[in-house]
Amino acid sequence: RRVHGGLHFISSLAEMSAEIESVVFGFTLPQPIGDGLPAIKELDIEKFKLFLKFVSQYAKGRQVTHTDFHALQQLVGVDEAVCEKIVIGLLSILRFSVKRKFKNDVLTKEWSDLGLSKAIQDVLLPEVTVCRSLLEQAESAHKLALPTIDVMLWRLDVAISTSALSRALKPSIPVQIHLSDGRVRSFDMTVEQFHDLRYNVARMLKEMADLEAHSIVFKIDD
């Protein structure tokens, strides 16, 4: 993507990043991949490694400058416009492969359909694994997590009498919950509330089991 008066390489990367996130790869080939793919397929393996190193550094959050881009261009010895298409196209392929958590055999089939050679796939696959691991670590570090229940204790009490009634025989259920963050919460429930709790928990567990058994979930896992 060239603009008269200068190379807007960094802004092109930013625009492409927003576009790729909404693309379902395999149905509609993203334009950056389509533009860069012919040149990518013509690269020998050593030049491909140089491009992949440059692209993966950007994908991992490293600041990329025009100086870095021109240094890469001189190193590989390709035209500026072609170099730009290769970088943006390869970044598109890398980001798709990292964010869509397919198994390796699915990824390599997709790459083969693009016409990427076995040598390129063998170099690209380990980099995808590294980038995916970094992405998952970042997601885990910023994930909002609520405390879980470590221990739940309860018993059935029956109030034989009260200050107002000599014979009440009213059951209640004191509950004590120990949370994973160390806090302890205690409260009382009526028998009806306790049965509602049991019913709702059982219903949610069944819904989760039904969802996990759905064929769509298996397709995503595959």
Short mmCIF file of C-alpha atoms in Angstrom, two decimals:
data_model
loop_
_atom_site.label_atom_id
_atom_site.label_comp_id
_atom_site.label_asym_id
_atom_site.label_seq_id
_atom_site.Cartn_x
_atom_site.Cartn_y
_atom_site.Cartn_z
CA ARG A 1 0.00 0.00 0.00
CA ARG A 2 1.76 3.11 -1.26
CA VAL A 3 0.84 6.75 -0.88
CA HIS A 4 2.42 9.39 -3.11
CA GLY A 5 4.85 11.54 -1.17
CA GLY A 6 6.20 8.81 1.08
CA LEU A 7 5.83 5.32 2.53
CA HIS A 8 3.02 5.09 5.10
CA PHE A 9 4.14 1.68 6.29
CA ILE A 10 3.35 1.94 10.01
CA SER A 11 -0.14 3.34 9.44
CA SER A 12 -0.78 0.56 6.90
CA LEU A 13 0.04 -2.04 9.54
CA ALA A 14 -2.37 -0.45 11.99
CA GLU A 15 -5.18 -0.30 9.41
CA MET A 16 -4.54 -3.91 8.35
CA SER A 17 -4.64 -5.09 11.99
CA ALA A 18 -8.17 -3.73 12.41
CA GLU A 19 -9.30 -5.34 9.15
CA ILE A 20 -7.92 -8.82 9.84
CA GLU A 21 -9.68 -9.27 13.17
CA SER A 22 -13.10 -9.40 11.44
CA VAL A 23 -12.10 -11.76 8.60
CA VAL A 24 -13.13 -15.42 8.59
CA PHE A 25 -10.15 -16.91 6.86
CA GLY A 26 -10.86 -19.57 4.26
CA PHE A 27 -14.11 -18.05 2.99
CA THR A 28 -12.87 -14.62 1.92
CA LEU A 29 -9.16 -14.13 1.46
CA PRO A 30 -8.12 -10.85 3.10
CA GLN A 31 -6.79 -8.34 0.59
CA PRO A 32 -3.40 -7.91 2.36
CA ILE A 33 -2.78 -11.66 2.03
CA GLY A 34 -3.93 -11.71 -1.58
CA ASP A 35 -1.65 -8.79 -2.43
CA GLY A 36 1.43 -10.20 -0.73
CA LEU A 37 1.01 -13.92 -1.38
CA PRO A 38 2.57 -14.08 -4.88
CA ALA A 39 5.75 -12.41 -3.64
CA ILE A 40 5.83 -14.47 -0.43
CA LYS A 41 5.69 -17.74 -2.40
CA GLU A 42 8.67 -16.64 -4.52
CA LEU A 43 10.94 -16.01 -1.49
CA ASP A 44 13.77 -18.41 -0.81
CA ILE A 45 13.81 -19.78 2.72
CA GLU A 46 16.58 -17.50 4.02
CA LYS A 47 14.81 -14.32 2.90
CA PHE A 48 11.55 -15.68 4.30
CA LYS A 49 13.21 -16.11 7.69
CA LEU A 50 14.30 -12.45 7.62
CA PHE A 51 10.77 -11.28 6.83
CA LEU A 52 9.28 -13.57 9.48
CA LYS A 53 11.70 -12.28 12.12
CA PHE A 54 10.75 -8.68 11.29
CA VAL A 55 7.01 -9.42 11.29
CA SER A 56 7.05 -11.51 14.47
CA GLN A 57 8.85 -8.74 16.36
CA TYR A 58 6.07 -6.34 15.41
CA ALA A 59 3.41 -8.92 16.34
CA LYS A 60 5.02 -9.32 19.77
CA GLY A 61 4.74 -5.59 20.45
CA ARG A 62 8.13 -4.28 19.37
CA GLN A 63 8.09 -0.77 17.91
CA VAL A 64 8.77 -0.88 14.16
CA THR A 65 10.22 2.21 12.46
CA HIS A 66 10.79 3.26 8.87
CA THR A 67 14.50 2.75 9.48
CA ASP A 68 13.89 -0.90 10.42
CA PHE A 69 11.78 -1.39 7.30
CA HIS A 70 14.34 0.16 4.94
CA ALA A 71 17.10 -1.91 6.58
CA LEU A 72 15.07 -5.06 5.86
CA GLN A 73 14.45 -3.94 2.29
CA GLN A 74 18.14 -3.42 1.64
CA LEU A 75 19.00 -6.73 3.27
CA VAL A 76 16.63 -8.80 1.13
CA GLY A 77 17.14 -6.69 -1.99
CA VAL A 78 13.54 -6.32 -3.17
CA ASP A 79 11.54 -3.35 -4.41
CA GLU A 80 10.05 -1.11 -1.73
CA ALA A 81 6.45 -1.71 -2.82
CA VAL A 82 6.97 -5.48 -3.00
CA CYS A 83 8.67 -5.48 0.39
CA GLU A 84 5.71 -3.66 1.90
CA LYS A 85 3.21 -6.13 0.44
CA ILE A 86 5.23 -9.08 1.75
CA VAL A 87 5.43 -7.67 5.28
CA ILE A 88 1.75 -6.77 5.53
CA GLY A 89 0.65 -10.04 3.91
CA LEU A 90 2.88 -12.17 6.13
CA LEU A 91 1.72 -10.29 9.24
CA SER A 92 -1.87 -11.05 8.22
CA ILE A 93 -1.10 -14.76 7.89
CA LEU A 94 0.74 -14.81 11.22
CA ARG A 95 -1.99 -13.00 13.14
CA PHE A 96 -4.75 -15.17 11.70
CA SER A 97 -2.81 -18.34 12.53
CA VAL A 98 -2.15 -17.18 16.10
CA LYS A 99 -5.63 -15.93 16.96
CA ARG A 100 -7.56 -18.80 15.37
CA LYS A 101 -6.53 -21.58 17.72
CA PHE A 102 -6.55 -24.42 15.22
CA LYS A 103 -4.45 -27.56 15.51
CA ASN A 104 -1.19 -27.69 13.59
CA ASP A 105 -2.48 -30.02 10.89
CA VAL A 106 -5.38 -27.65 10.19
CA LEU A 107 -2.99 -24.70 9.94
CA THR A 108 -0.61 -26.47 7.59
CA LYS A 109 -3.53 -27.49 5.37
CA GLU A 110 -4.67 -23.86 5.22
CA TRP A 111 -1.12 -22.77 4.35
CA SER A 112 -0.88 -25.46 1.69
CA ASP A 113 -4.12 -24.19 0.18
CA LEU A 114 -2.45 -20.78 -0.01
CA GLY A 115 0.42 -22.35 -1.93
CA LEU A 116 3.08 -21.98 0.79
CA SER A 117 5.90 -24.48 0.46
CA LYS A 118 6.68 -27.17 3.04
CA ALA A 119 9.96 -25.37 3.86
CA ILE A 120 8.10 -22.13 4.64
CA GLN A 121 5.52 -23.98 6.73
CA ASP A 122 8.26 -25.66 8.78
CA VAL A 123 9.69 -22.23 9.64
CA LEU A 124 6.33 -20.53 10.21
CA LEU A 125 4.78 -23.15 12.52
CA PRO A 126 7.22 -22.75 15.48
CA GLU A 127 6.83 -18.96 15.32
CA VAL A 128 3.05 -19.30 15.47
CA THR A 129 3.41 -21.50 18.55
CA VAL A 130 5.64 -18.94 20.29
CA CYS A 131 3.38 -15.98 19.45
CA ARG A 132 0.29 -17.90 20.56
CA SER A 133 1.91 -18.74 23.90
CA LEU A 134 2.78 -15.06 24.47
CA LEU A 135 -0.77 -14.03 23.56
CA GLU A 136 -2.28 -16.54 25.97
CA GLN A 137 0.04 -15.38 28.75
CA ALA A 138 -0.98 -11.76 28.15
CA GLU A 139 -4.67 -12.70 28.13
CA SER A 140 -4.25 -14.66 31.37
CA ALA A 141 -2.42 -11.78 33.07
CA HIS A 142 -5.17 -9.29 32.21
CA LYS A 143 -8.12 -11.61 32.73
CA LEU A 144 -10.62 -10.51 35.38
CA ALA A 145 -11.03 -13.49 37.72
CA LEU A 146 -13.53 -13.82 40.57
CA PRO A 147 -12.75 -15.93 43.66
CA THR A 148 -13.94 -19.53 43.56
CA ILE A 149 -15.51 -21.63 46.29
CA ASP A 150 -13.00 -23.90 48.04
CA VAL A 151 -15.26 -25.28 50.78
CA MET A 152 -19.01 -25.10 51.38
CA LEU A 153 -20.36 -26.23 54.75
CA TRP A 154 -24.03 -26.44 55.70
CA ARG A 155 -26.29 -28.09 58.24
CA LEU A 156 -30.00 -28.29 59.01
CA ASP A 157 -31.17 -26.56 62.19
CA VAL A 158 -34.66 -26.67 63.63
CA ALA A 159 -35.89 -23.93 65.95
CA ILE A 160 -38.00 -25.76 68.53
CA SER A 161 -39.39 -22.58 70.08
CA THR A 162 -39.10 -18.82 69.85
CA SER A 163 -39.89 -15.91 72.14
CA ALA A 164 -43.31 -15.69 70.49
CA LEU A 165 -44.11 -19.39 70.04
CA SER A 166 -43.58 -22.22 72.48
CA ARG A 167 -43.50 -24.80 69.68
CA ALA A 168 -42.13 -23.42 66.36
CA LEU A 169 -40.29 -26.39 64.76
CA LYS A 170 -39.09 -24.13 61.91
CA PRO A 171 -36.14 -25.55 59.91
CA SER A 172 -33.30 -23.34 58.61
CA ILE A 173 -29.99 -24.03 56.90
CA PRO A 174 -26.85 -22.16 58.04
CA VAL A 175 -24.24 -22.05 55.25
CA GLN A 176 -20.55 -21.19 55.45
CA ILE A 177 -18.46 -20.67 52.30
CA HIS A 178 -14.65 -20.52 52.18
CA LEU A 179 -13.44 -18.59 49.12
CA SER A 180 -10.16 -19.04 47.24
CA ASP A 181 -9.00 -15.54 48.28
CA GLY A 182 -9.19 -16.50 51.98
CA ARG A 183 -12.51 -14.84 52.81
CA VAL A 184 -15.25 -16.69 54.69
CA ARG A 185 -18.91 -15.89 54.18
CA SER A 186 -21.77 -17.13 56.40
CA PHE A 187 -25.52 -16.82 55.86
CA ASP A 188 -28.81 -18.60 56.56
CA MET A 189 -31.19 -20.07 54.00
CA THR A 190 -34.70 -21.42 54.20
CA VAL A 191 -35.30 -24.96 53.00
CA GLU A 192 -37.06 -23.58 49.93
CA GLN A 193 -34.06 -21.36 49.06
CA PHE A 194 -31.70 -24.32 49.48
CA HIS A 195 -33.76 -26.44 47.10
CA ASP A 196 -33.82 -23.56 44.59
CA LEU A 197 -30.03 -23.39 44.81
CA ARG A 198 -29.65 -27.12 44.20
CA TYR A 199 -32.05 -26.97 41.25
CA ASN A 200 -30.34 -23.99 39.59
CA VAL A 201 -26.85 -25.46 40.00
CA ALA A 202 -27.99 -28.80 38.53
CA ARG A 203 -29.70 -26.98 35.63
CA MET A 204 -26.57 -24.96 34.79
CA LEU A 205 -24.37 -28.08 34.91
CA LYS A 206 -26.74 -29.85 32.52
CA GLU A 207 -26.74 -26.88 30.13
CA MET A 208 -22.94 -26.84 30.16
CA ALA A 209 -22.81 -30.58 29.45
CA ASP A 210 -25.31 -30.19 26.59
CA LEU A 211 -23.26 -27.34 25.12
CA GLU A 212 -19.98 -29.29 25.34
CA ALA A 213 -21.66 -32.22 23.57
CA HIS A 214 -22.80 -30.01 20.68
CA SER A 215 -21.13 -30.68 17.34
CA ILE A 216 -20.23 -27.00 16.87
CA VAL A 217 -18.03 -27.10 19.97
CA PHE A 218 -16.18 -30.13 18.62
CA LYS A 219 -15.58 -28.34 15.33
CA ILE A 220 -14.08 -25.36 17.17
CA ASP A 221 -11.83 -27.64 19.24
CA ASP A 222 -10.67 -29.44 16.08
#
